[in-house]
Every structure is written in structure tokens, then in C-alpha cells.
Amino acid sequence: MAPQASTIYSLQAPKDVCLNDIENELNQIWQSYGIQGEDGGLPAATRATTFTLVVYEPEETQYLLAATGFYNGPIDGILGPQTQASLRELQKQHELPESGIPTPETITILREEYFKFQHSGEHGDGHGAAMGYTFSPTSPTIADEIALRNPCRIIALCPIAGEDEGVKAQVSAYCPIQKQSSSTLICCEYITLTGTAAALERIGGMIPALLIGGLPKFLWWKATPDSNNPLFKRLAAVCNNVIVDSCNFNSPESDLLTLQDLAETGVPLADLNWRRLSAWQELTAEAYDAPQRRAALTEIDRVTIDYEKGNAAQALLYLGWFASRLEWQPVSYKKECGDYDITSITFVSKDQRQIEAELAGVPVADVGEIVGDLIALRLNSTNPQANCGTLICTETGGCMRMETQGGAQSAGLFQQVSSLAEQKPEFLLSQQVQRWGREALFEESLSVITKTIKLGNG
């Protein structure tokens, strides 16, 4: 049964403010503020004191949805359930596939709707009005989910298309009301900054002053990080972690190379997609933990990984992790695209054995929320006496292709990865903000796989 969404109490509806008055407006919200329900029993509200999360959204989807009346949630730059529902409604009205995803066709329709709305006399958009919203307790956004677990200050940077008219600022505050809690409500603050990318870059020097001093600071950059982007460079320099999600990368191979370049310059990176691999990594480690199987690790010379076609980032990161643990060195990389996207990689072990790896992007009828999820992996050996055969797959039919190839029968150990709600960004972010700094294992794995990818580029 899905957990019931918590009620959201809007302590302060979005309010347009001058950039220089943001802190003063927030302070006024909290000065001796108490809230009362109908029975007068709600406790006082206390401002967030845990961390600051800066969210950079690379496109204008939510803004356009709000401006055209399809969306009334917070403009937080996060594709949460409420935003997806709004997209599906728009897509339904225009007879597009109801995916809830901002496809190019959907964005084109949105821009057309926005243009008509903006030039329709008394309904002309004034930017600030389009940012208005009302909280819906039945449609929590990802930011709401984060606040339920970790009350914080969220600074949303929302680039929009169009003429440069400067940056519009809004402040708001809300409290998740949890029935099991009778103590003071711990509330979340929103600062929303909207403008063209150039306008946001211009005020980049002001943003660090809005981060809560003495507390952890996180930057969730919802685009491929760009070391040449002045705003990214400025924010990355003052945040404890730069968080990305490689499942959204348009060009996984080249975008992972960009991450590696940033890691080499000392940027403390975290990838939510890397966290989705934890169950696969744990089961792999358990498979060879028994004393009678530990030696079998050195016999592995065949690795096959199936993933949902569309994004190879998870498969590449897993292979980078496995190769880094066994100290394999890559020697060749070749990719062929077709009905199945097949990537063939050759490694050499410390004792000069050759290891062949194949990553297969498998077309699936029912694509999940995460593009490129792992489906199955097989570890085996050309040595028929080796006790290293292992097959790990998803809970729902993940090993089908490998079974047709005889993989299940030849595997010495068969395990399944259950589908987990923790794969969703809101849960992964809630975990990520509990830690910060550089992650050695991720960086080592990233280093190996990017060295491998470069073989294909050269």
C-alpha cells in the first residue's frame, strides 16, 4: 500500500520580493510565528536549520505549465508527481502520448500555449503571476518529500526562455504536518529565482550569501555539469556536494567523461544513479563472500550486463566498479547500435588474463521511471571447472534473455534484485544529504570506466 501523502500547511504563499530583501522577508515570516488549526491545536512553526539545497533546472517546463494554467505547485525545478500529472493533462488535451515526461513535442506545444496566453489581453502573463501556486496535499513534489525527512532551505534556480528581463525572486514557506508528531512544526523555506540563463549568471555572486552559514550546502545540478558555465563554477566552489543524476544524461558516455574531468579538478560529486546500483553491488559481493567461492573471482573472464535501452550510464558505472575492484585494465571499447545497443569491452587482469564484457541495451515494452535500469548481469568463466558462475536479475523477468542463451542453467548462483521505491530521486536525495564530500569508491569506478570509454573515442 502506498504511504499516504502528508498534509502541507502553507505558512507563507509565494511572495514577490526584491533580490536584496530576500533574507528580510524570510526573517519576518519566522518572527514569533505560531500557526493555529481550526481546533487551535497546531504547534508553533520553526524555520529550517538543517542544510541548504540549491536546485538548478535546465529548462522551463514548470514555469510554462504554471503560466498556462496546467500546474499550481511550487516552481522548484523538480519533475515530481504533481508536475508529471500536469504534463499528462496537457498531453491528453493535445492528443500526445500521456507519458508525463517533457518530450520535445510537449515543450513545443507548451511554448505555443504560453505565447497565446501571454498575448491574450487581460490574461497577459506578468511572470510573477505565473509563478503562483497552491499546495496540494495529495500531490507532493520531490522537494516536499525531501522536506518531510530533512527540513531545509531550497533555492530553486529556474531558467526560462525569452527576453532577458532580469531575475524575479519569490519567497515562501511551508510545513509538512505529520500526525505522529505533536512537537513544533519544522518548516521548509523556498527561494525561487527565475530569469534567463544569462540573467541568473549575472546574479550568481548573490546566491552564496543566501546559503545558510555553518550548515551543509548541496547543489543539485539537473543538467550535465559544465565546468565552463560561470554559475556552475561559482556554486560548485561553495557547496559540499554537487549532485547529478546520470540517468538523465542525453549522451551518457561523453557526459560521464565530463564528470571525470570535474572529479579530477576536485569537485565533490555525487551521482544518484550510482546509488541505484547498491543492491547489485551488495549481491555481487555476497555471491563471492563464501570461503569456497572467493578464489573464483580471479577466474571470471566473461561479464554480460543487460539494461533498459536508452541510457547506458548504470551499466557502465557497474562495470567500472567491478573492474576497479579486481584491478582490470581496459584495452578495447566498441559500440554498435541497432535493435539492441551492444557495447563490447576487453580488459586485462593483473596476471594478463583477457576478460570480455558485453553491455546490451535491451528494448523493453514497459520502460520504468528510471531510464537505463539494469535488468540482469551474468558473471562466468571459460574455465569449465571454475566455480564462479553468477546470475543476478531484477525481480520481474529480468533474466529472460540470459535464460534463452543458457545463462541461468550455467550459473552457479542465482539471485534477484527486488524493485525498490528507494530508486526514486526523492529517496536518494534524502540519503545523499546525510553525507557530503568526495566519494572515493565512486571516483575510482568513474575513473576506470571513463578510461575505457576513451579507447572507443581514440
Coordinates of C-alpha atoms in Angstrom, one line a residue:
M1 CA 0.0 0.0 0.0
A2 CA 1.4 3.4 -0.9
P3 CA 2.0 5.7 2.0
Q4 CA -0.5 8.5 2.5
A5 CA 0.8 11.9 1.5
S6 CA 1.4 14.2 4.4
T7 CA -0.6 17.4 4.6
I8 CA 1.3 20.5 3.6
Y9 CA 0.5 23.7 5.6
S10 CA 1.3 26.8 3.6
L11 CA 2.9 29.1 6.1
Q12 CA 3.7 31.8 3.5
A13 CA 2.3 31.7 0.0
P14 CA 4.8 32.7 -2.7
K15 CA 5.5 36.4 -2.4
D16 CA 7.3 38.5 -5.0
V17 CA 10.3 40.3 -3.4
C18 CA 13.3 42.4 -4.4
L19 CA 16.5 40.4 -4.6
N20 CA 18.1 42.5 -1.8
D21 CA 15.1 41.9 0.5
I22 CA 15.0 38.1 0.4
E23 CA 16.5 37.5 3.9
N24 CA 14.5 40.2 5.5
E25 CA 11.3 38.8 4.1
L26 CA 12.2 35.3 5.4
N27 CA 13.0 36.7 8.8
Q28 CA 9.6 38.4 9.0
I29 CA 7.9 35.1 8.3
W30 CA 9.5 33.4 11.3
Q31 CA 9.5 36.3 13.9
S32 CA 7.3 35.0 16.7
Y33 CA 5.3 33.0 14.3
G34 CA 2.7 30.4 15.5
I35 CA 0.0 28.8 13.5
Q36 CA -3.4 27.6 14.7
G37 CA -5.6 25.0 13.2
E38 CA -9.4 25.0 13.4
D39 CA -9.2 23.5 16.8
G40 CA -6.4 25.8 17.9
G41 CA -4.2 22.8 18.5
L42 CA -1.4 23.1 15.9
P43 CA 2.0 23.8 17.4
A44 CA 4.3 26.8 16.6
A45 CA 6.3 26.7 13.4
T46 CA 10.1 26.8 13.4
R47 CA 12.3 27.6 10.4
A48 CA 14.6 25.0 8.7
T49 CA 18.0 24.7 10.3
T50 CA 19.5 21.6 8.6
F51 CA 21.1 22.4 5.2
T52 CA 20.6 24.4 2.0
L53 CA 19.7 22.7 -1.3
V54 CA 20.3 24.6 -4.5
V55 CA 18.4 23.1 -7.4
Y56 CA 19.3 24.2 -11.0
E57 CA 16.6 23.2 -13.5
P58 CA 17.9 23.2 -17.1
E59 CA 14.6 24.1 -18.8
E60 CA 11.4 26.0 -18.3
T61 CA 8.8 23.2 -18.1
Q62 CA 7.2 24.0 -14.7
Y63 CA 7.2 27.7 -15.4
L64 CA 5.3 27.2 -18.7
L65 CA 2.9 24.8 -17.1
A66 CA 2.1 27.3 -14.4
A67 CA 1.8 30.2 -16.8
T68 CA -0.7 28.3 -19.0
G69 CA -2.8 27.1 -16.0
F70 CA -1.9 23.4 -16.1
Y71 CA 0.1 23.5 -12.9
N72 CA -0.3 25.1 -9.4
G73 CA 2.5 23.5 -7.5
P74 CA 5.8 25.0 -6.3
I75 CA 8.3 26.1 -9.1
D76 CA 11.1 24.0 -7.7
G77 CA 12.7 22.8 -10.9
I78 CA 11.9 19.2 -9.9
L79 CA 9.9 16.7 -12.0
G80 CA 7.7 15.4 -9.2
P81 CA 4.3 13.7 -9.3
Q82 CA 2.3 16.9 -9.5
T83 CA 4.4 18.2 -12.5
Q84 CA 4.0 14.8 -14.2
A85 CA 0.2 14.9 -13.7
S86 CA 0.1 18.4 -15.3
L87 CA 2.1 17.2 -18.2
R88 CA -0.2 14.2 -18.8
E89 CA -3.2 16.6 -18.7
L90 CA -1.6 18.8 -21.3
Q91 CA -0.6 15.8 -23.4
K92 CA -4.2 14.4 -23.2
Q93 CA -5.7 17.7 -24.4
H94 CA -3.3 17.8 -27.4
E95 CA -3.6 14.1 -28.1
L96 CA 0.1 13.3 -27.4
P97 CA 1.3 10.2 -25.6
E98 CA 0.4 10.6 -22.0
S99 CA 3.9 10.0 -20.6
G100 CA 4.2 12.7 -18.0
I101 CA 7.6 13.5 -19.5
P102 CA 8.5 16.8 -21.0
T103 CA 9.2 15.5 -24.5
P104 CA 10.3 17.9 -27.3
E105 CA 6.7 17.7 -28.8
T106 CA 5.2 18.6 -25.4
I107 CA 7.6 21.5 -24.9
T108 CA 6.7 22.8 -28.3
I109 CA 3.0 22.7 -27.5
L110 CA 3.7 24.4 -24.1
R111 CA 5.6 27.2 -25.7
E112 CA 2.8 27.8 -28.2
E113 CA 0.2 27.8 -25.4
Y114 CA 2.4 30.2 -23.4
F115 CA 2.7 32.6 -26.4
K116 CA -1.1 32.7 -26.9
F117 CA -1.7 33.2 -23.2
Q118 CA 0.9 35.9 -22.9
H119 CA -0.7 37.9 -25.7
S120 CA -4.3 37.5 -24.8
G121 CA -5.1 40.9 -23.5
E122 CA -6.1 40.9 -19.8
H123 CA -4.6 37.4 -19.4
G124 CA -1.2 38.6 -20.4
D125 CA 1.5 37.0 -18.3
G126 CA 3.3 39.1 -15.8
H127 CA 5.8 36.5 -14.8
G128 CA 5.1 36.8 -11.1
A129 CA 1.5 35.7 -11.5
A130 CA 2.6 32.7 -13.5
M131 CA 4.7 31.6 -10.5
G132 CA 1.7 31.5 -8.1
Y133 CA 0.7 28.1 -6.7
T134 CA -1.4 26.4 -4.1
F135 CA -0.2 23.4 -2.2
S136 CA -2.0 20.1 -2.9
P137 CA -1.7 17.6 0.0
T138 CA -2.5 14.8 -2.5
S139 CA 0.3 15.6 -4.9
P140 CA 3.6 16.1 -3.1
T141 CA 6.6 17.1 -5.1
I142 CA 10.0 15.7 -4.7
A143 CA 11.0 18.8 -2.8
D144 CA 8.1 18.2 -0.4
E145 CA 9.4 14.6 0.1
I146 CA 12.9 15.9 0.9
A147 CA 11.5 18.4 3.4
L148 CA 9.5 15.7 5.2
R149 CA 12.7 13.9 6.0
N150 CA 15.1 16.8 6.1
P151 CA 13.6 20.3 6.6
C152 CA 15.8 22.7 4.7
R153 CA 16.1 25.9 2.7
I154 CA 15.6 25.2 -1.0
I155 CA 16.9 27.7 -3.5
A156 CA 15.4 27.0 -6.9
L157 CA 17.1 28.5 -10.0
C158 CA 14.6 28.4 -12.8
P159 CA 16.0 29.4 -16.3
I160 CA 13.3 30.5 -18.7
A161 CA 13.3 31.2 -22.4
G162 CA 12.6 34.6 -23.9
E163 CA 13.9 38.1 -23.5
D164 CA 16.2 39.0 -20.6
E165 CA 14.1 40.9 -18.1
G166 CA 16.3 40.4 -15.1
V167 CA 15.7 37.9 -12.3
K168 CA 12.3 37.6 -10.5
A169 CA 12.5 36.5 -6.9
Q170 CA 9.9 34.9 -4.6
V171 CA 10.0 33.6 -1.1
S172 CA 7.6 31.1 0.5
A173 CA 7.5 28.7 3.5
Y174 CA 5.5 25.6 4.3
C175 CA 5.3 22.8 6.9
P176 CA 4.6 19.1 6.5
I177 CA 2.1 18.2 9.1
Q178 CA 2.8 14.7 10.4
K179 CA 0.1 13.1 12.6
Q180 CA 2.7 11.2 14.7
S181 CA 4.4 14.4 15.6
S182 CA 3.0 16.7 18.3
S183 CA 6.1 18.9 18.7
T184 CA 6.9 22.1 16.9
L185 CA 6.5 22.0 13.2
I186 CA 9.8 22.1 11.3
C187 CA 9.3 24.0 8.1
C188 CA 10.9 24.4 4.7
E189 CA 11.8 27.7 3.1
Y190 CA 11.7 28.3 -0.6
I191 CA 13.6 31.0 -2.5
T192 CA 12.7 30.9 -6.2
L193 CA 14.9 32.8 -8.7
T194 CA 13.5 33.0 -12.3
G195 CA 15.1 34.5 -15.3
T196 CA 17.1 33.7 -18.5
A197 CA 20.3 31.7 -18.0
A198 CA 22.3 34.9 -18.7
A199 CA 20.3 36.8 -16.0
L200 CA 20.8 34.0 -13.4
E201 CA 24.5 34.0 -14.2
R202 CA 24.6 37.8 -13.6
I203 CA 23.4 37.5 -10.1
G204 CA 25.5 34.4 -9.3
G205 CA 27.6 36.4 -6.9
M206 CA 24.5 37.0 -4.7
I207 CA 23.5 33.3 -4.4
P208 CA 26.2 32.2 -2.0
A209 CA 25.0 34.8 0.5
L210 CA 21.6 33.0 0.6
L211 CA 23.1 29.7 1.7
I212 CA 22.7 29.1 5.5
G213 CA 26.0 29.7 7.1
G214 CA 27.7 26.9 9.1
L215 CA 25.5 24.2 7.6
P216 CA 26.0 21.7 4.7
K217 CA 25.3 23.1 1.3
F218 CA 24.2 20.9 -1.7
L219 CA 23.9 21.8 -5.4
W220 CA 21.6 19.5 -7.4
W221 CA 22.5 20.4 -11.0
K222 CA 19.8 18.9 -13.1
A223 CA 21.8 19.1 -16.3
T224 CA 25.1 17.9 -17.4
P225 CA 27.6 19.8 -15.3
D226 CA 29.7 22.2 -17.3
S227 CA 33.0 23.5 -16.0
N228 CA 32.8 26.4 -18.4
N229 CA 29.4 27.6 -17.0
P230 CA 30.2 30.6 -14.7
L231 CA 27.2 29.9 -12.5
F232 CA 28.1 26.2 -12.1
K233 CA 31.7 27.1 -11.2
R234 CA 30.6 29.6 -8.6
L235 CA 28.1 27.3 -6.9
A236 CA 30.3 24.2 -7.1
A237 CA 33.1 26.1 -5.3
V238 CA 30.9 26.8 -2.2
C239 CA 28.9 23.6 -1.9
N240 CA 29.8 20.5 0.0
N241 CA 28.4 18.3 -2.8
V242 CA 27.4 18.6 -6.4
I243 CA 24.6 16.1 -7.1
V244 CA 23.7 14.9 -10.5
D245 CA 21.6 12.0 -11.9
S246 CA 23.2 10.3 -14.8
C247 CA 20.0 8.5 -15.8
N248 CA 19.0 11.9 -17.3
F249 CA 22.2 12.3 -19.4
N250 CA 21.5 12.7 -23.1
S251 CA 24.9 11.4 -24.1
P252 CA 26.0 9.1 -21.2
E253 CA 29.4 8.3 -22.5
S254 CA 30.5 11.8 -23.2
D255 CA 28.7 13.2 -20.1
L256 CA 30.5 10.7 -17.8
L257 CA 33.8 12.0 -19.3
T258 CA 32.7 15.5 -18.2
L259 CA 32.1 14.2 -14.7
Q260 CA 35.6 12.6 -14.6
D261 CA 37.1 15.9 -15.7
L262 CA 35.3 17.7 -12.8
A263 CA 36.3 15.0 -10.3
E264 CA 40.0 15.5 -11.3
T265 CA 39.7 19.2 -10.5
G266 CA 38.4 18.4 -7.0
V267 CA 34.7 19.0 -7.4
P268 CA 32.9 16.8 -4.8
L269 CA 30.5 14.8 -7.0
A270 CA 27.6 12.5 -6.1
D271 CA 25.5 10.7 -8.7
L272 CA 22.0 9.5 -7.7
N273 CA 22.3 6.8 -10.4
W274 CA 25.3 5.4 -8.7
R275 CA 23.2 4.9 -5.5
R276 CA 20.7 2.8 -7.6
L277 CA 23.5 0.2 -8.1
S278 CA 23.9 -0.5 -4.4
A279 CA 21.7 -3.6 -4.4
W280 CA 23.5 -5.0 -7.4
Q281 CA 26.9 -4.4 -5.8
E282 CA 25.8 -5.9 -2.5
L283 CA 24.5 -9.1 -4.1
T284 CA 27.7 -9.4 -6.2
A285 CA 29.9 -9.1 -3.2
E286 CA 27.7 -11.6 -1.3
A287 CA 28.0 -14.1 -4.2
Y288 CA 31.7 -14.4 -3.6
D289 CA 31.9 -13.9 0.1
A290 CA 31.7 -17.6 1.0
P291 CA 35.2 -19.0 1.5
Q292 CA 34.8 -21.7 -1.2
R293 CA 33.9 -19.0 -3.8
R294 CA 36.4 -16.3 -3.0
A295 CA 39.1 -17.7 -5.3
A296 CA 36.6 -18.0 -8.1
L297 CA 36.7 -14.2 -8.5
T298 CA 40.1 -14.5 -10.3
E299 CA 38.5 -17.0 -12.7
I300 CA 35.9 -14.6 -14.1
D301 CA 36.6 -13.7 -17.7
R302 CA 33.1 -13.1 -19.1
V303 CA 30.7 -10.3 -17.9
T304 CA 27.3 -9.7 -19.6
I305 CA 25.1 -6.9 -18.5
D306 CA 21.6 -6.2 -19.8
Y307 CA 20.0 -2.8 -19.2
E308 CA 16.9 -1.0 -20.5
K309 CA 17.8 0.6 -23.8
G310 CA 18.1 4.3 -23.7
N311 CA 20.9 5.1 -21.3
A312 CA 24.0 3.0 -20.6
A313 CA 25.1 5.0 -17.5
Q314 CA 24.1 2.4 -14.9
A315 CA 25.7 -0.5 -16.8
L316 CA 28.9 1.5 -17.4
L317 CA 29.2 2.6 -13.7
Y318 CA 28.6 -1.0 -12.5
L319 CA 31.2 -2.3 -14.9
G320 CA 33.6 0.4 -13.8
W321 CA 33.0 -0.6 -10.1
F322 CA 33.6 -4.3 -10.8
A323 CA 36.7 -3.7 -12.9
S324 CA 38.2 -1.3 -10.3
R325 CA 37.7 -3.8 -7.5
L326 CA 39.5 -6.6 -9.5
E327 CA 42.1 -4.2 -10.9
W328 CA 41.3 -4.9 -14.5
Q329 CA 42.8 -2.5 -17.1
P330 CA 40.7 -1.7 -20.3
V331 CA 42.3 -2.4 -23.7
S332 CA 39.4 -2.0 -26.2
Y333 CA 35.9 -0.5 -26.4
K334 CA 33.5 -0.9 -29.3
K335 CA 29.8 0.0 -29.6
E336 CA 27.2 -1.0 -32.2
C337 CA 23.7 0.5 -32.3
G338 CA 20.6 -1.3 -33.6
D339 CA 17.6 -3.1 -32.1
Y340 CA 20.0 -3.9 -29.3
D341 CA 22.7 -1.4 -28.4
I342 CA 25.8 -3.7 -27.9
T343 CA 29.0 -2.4 -26.3
S344 CA 31.9 -4.8 -26.3
I345 CA 34.8 -4.2 -23.9
T346 CA 38.0 -6.1 -23.3
F347 CA 40.0 -5.9 -20.1
V348 CA 43.3 -7.4 -19.0
S349 CA 43.8 -8.7 -15.4
K350 CA 46.9 -8.3 -13.3
D351 CA 48.0 -11.8 -14.4
Q352 CA 47.4 -10.9 -18.0
R353 CA 44.2 -12.9 -18.5
Q354 CA 41.8 -11.4 -21.0
I355 CA 38.3 -10.5 -19.9
E356 CA 35.4 -9.9 -22.3
A357 CA 32.5 -7.8 -21.2
E358 CA 29.2 -7.1 -23.1
L359 CA 26.7 -4.4 -22.3
A360 CA 23.4 -4.9 -24.1
G361 CA 20.8 -2.2 -24.3
V362 CA 17.6 -4.2 -24.4
P363 CA 14.4 -2.7 -25.9
V364 CA 11.5 -3.2 -23.4
A365 CA 7.8 -2.6 -23.8
D366 CA 7.2 -1.1 -20.4
V367 CA 10.0 1.4 -19.6
G368 CA 10.2 2.3 -15.9
E369 CA 10.7 5.7 -14.3
I370 CA 14.5 5.4 -14.5
V371 CA 15.9 5.3 -17.9
G372 CA 18.6 2.6 -18.3
D373 CA 17.9 0.5 -15.3
L374 CA 19.9 -2.7 -15.0
I375 CA 17.9 -5.8 -16.0
A376 CA 20.3 -8.6 -15.4
L377 CA 24.0 -9.5 -15.2
R378 CA 26.0 -12.7 -15.6
L379 CA 29.5 -13.4 -14.4
N380 CA 31.1 -16.5 -15.7
S381 CA 34.4 -18.1 -16.9
T382 CA 35.6 -20.0 -20.0
N383 CA 37.2 -22.4 -17.5
P384 CA 34.5 -25.1 -17.0
Q385 CA 36.0 -26.1 -13.6
A386 CA 35.7 -22.6 -12.2
N387 CA 33.0 -22.1 -9.5
C388 CA 32.3 -18.5 -10.4
G389 CA 29.0 -18.6 -12.4
T390 CA 26.6 -16.0 -11.0
L391 CA 23.4 -14.6 -12.4
I392 CA 21.6 -11.6 -10.9
C393 CA 18.5 -10.1 -12.3
T394 CA 15.5 -7.9 -11.5
E395 CA 12.5 -9.4 -9.7
T396 CA 10.3 -9.3 -12.7
G397 CA 11.6 -11.3 -15.6
G398 CA 15.0 -9.8 -15.8
C399 CA 16.8 -12.9 -16.8
M400 CA 14.7 -13.8 -19.8
R401 CA 17.3 -13.1 -22.4
M402 CA 20.0 -14.8 -20.5
E403 CA 17.9 -17.9 -19.9
T404 CA 17.4 -18.2 -23.7
Q405 CA 21.2 -18.2 -24.0
G406 CA 21.6 -20.8 -21.4
G407 CA 22.9 -18.4 -18.8
A408 CA 20.6 -19.5 -16.0
Q409 CA 21.5 -23.1 -16.3
S410 CA 25.2 -22.5 -16.3
A411 CA 25.2 -20.1 -13.4
G412 CA 26.4 -21.5 -10.1
L413 CA 24.4 -18.9 -8.1
F414 CA 21.1 -17.2 -9.0
Q415 CA 19.9 -14.1 -7.2
Q416 CA 17.2 -11.5 -7.7
V417 CA 17.1 -7.7 -7.1
S418 CA 13.8 -6.5 -5.7
S419 CA 12.1 -3.4 -7.1
L420 CA 12.6 -0.7 -4.6
A421 CA 10.9 2.7 -4.1
E422 CA 14.3 3.9 -2.9
Q423 CA 15.3 4.1 -6.6
K424 CA 13.3 7.4 -6.9
P425 CA 15.2 10.7 -6.7
E426 CA 13.4 11.9 -3.6
F427 CA 14.6 9.0 -1.5
L428 CA 18.1 9.0 -3.0
L429 CA 18.4 12.7 -2.3
S430 CA 17.2 12.3 1.3
Q431 CA 20.1 9.8 1.7
Q432 CA 22.6 11.9 -0.1
V433 CA 22.1 15.0 2.1
Q434 CA 23.2 12.9 5.1
R435 CA 26.7 12.9 3.8
W436 CA 29.0 15.1 1.8
G437 CA 32.5 15.4 0.4
R438 CA 34.2 13.3 -2.1
E439 CA 33.3 9.6 -2.6
A440 CA 36.4 7.5 -3.2
L441 CA 34.7 4.4 -4.5
F442 CA 32.5 6.3 -7.0
E443 CA 35.5 8.3 -8.2
E444 CA 37.6 5.1 -8.7
S445 CA 34.8 3.4 -10.6
L446 CA 34.2 6.5 -12.7
S447 CA 38.0 6.7 -13.5
V448 CA 38.1 3.2 -14.8
I449 CA 35.0 3.4 -17.0
T450 CA 36.0 6.8 -18.5
K451 CA 39.4 5.4 -19.3
T452 CA 37.6 2.6 -21.1
I453 CA 35.2 5.0 -23.0
K454 CA 38.2 7.0 -24.2
L455 CA 39.5 3.9 -26.0
G456 CA 36.4 4.0 -28.2
N457 CA 36.9 7.7 -28.9
G458 CA 40.5 7.3 -29.9

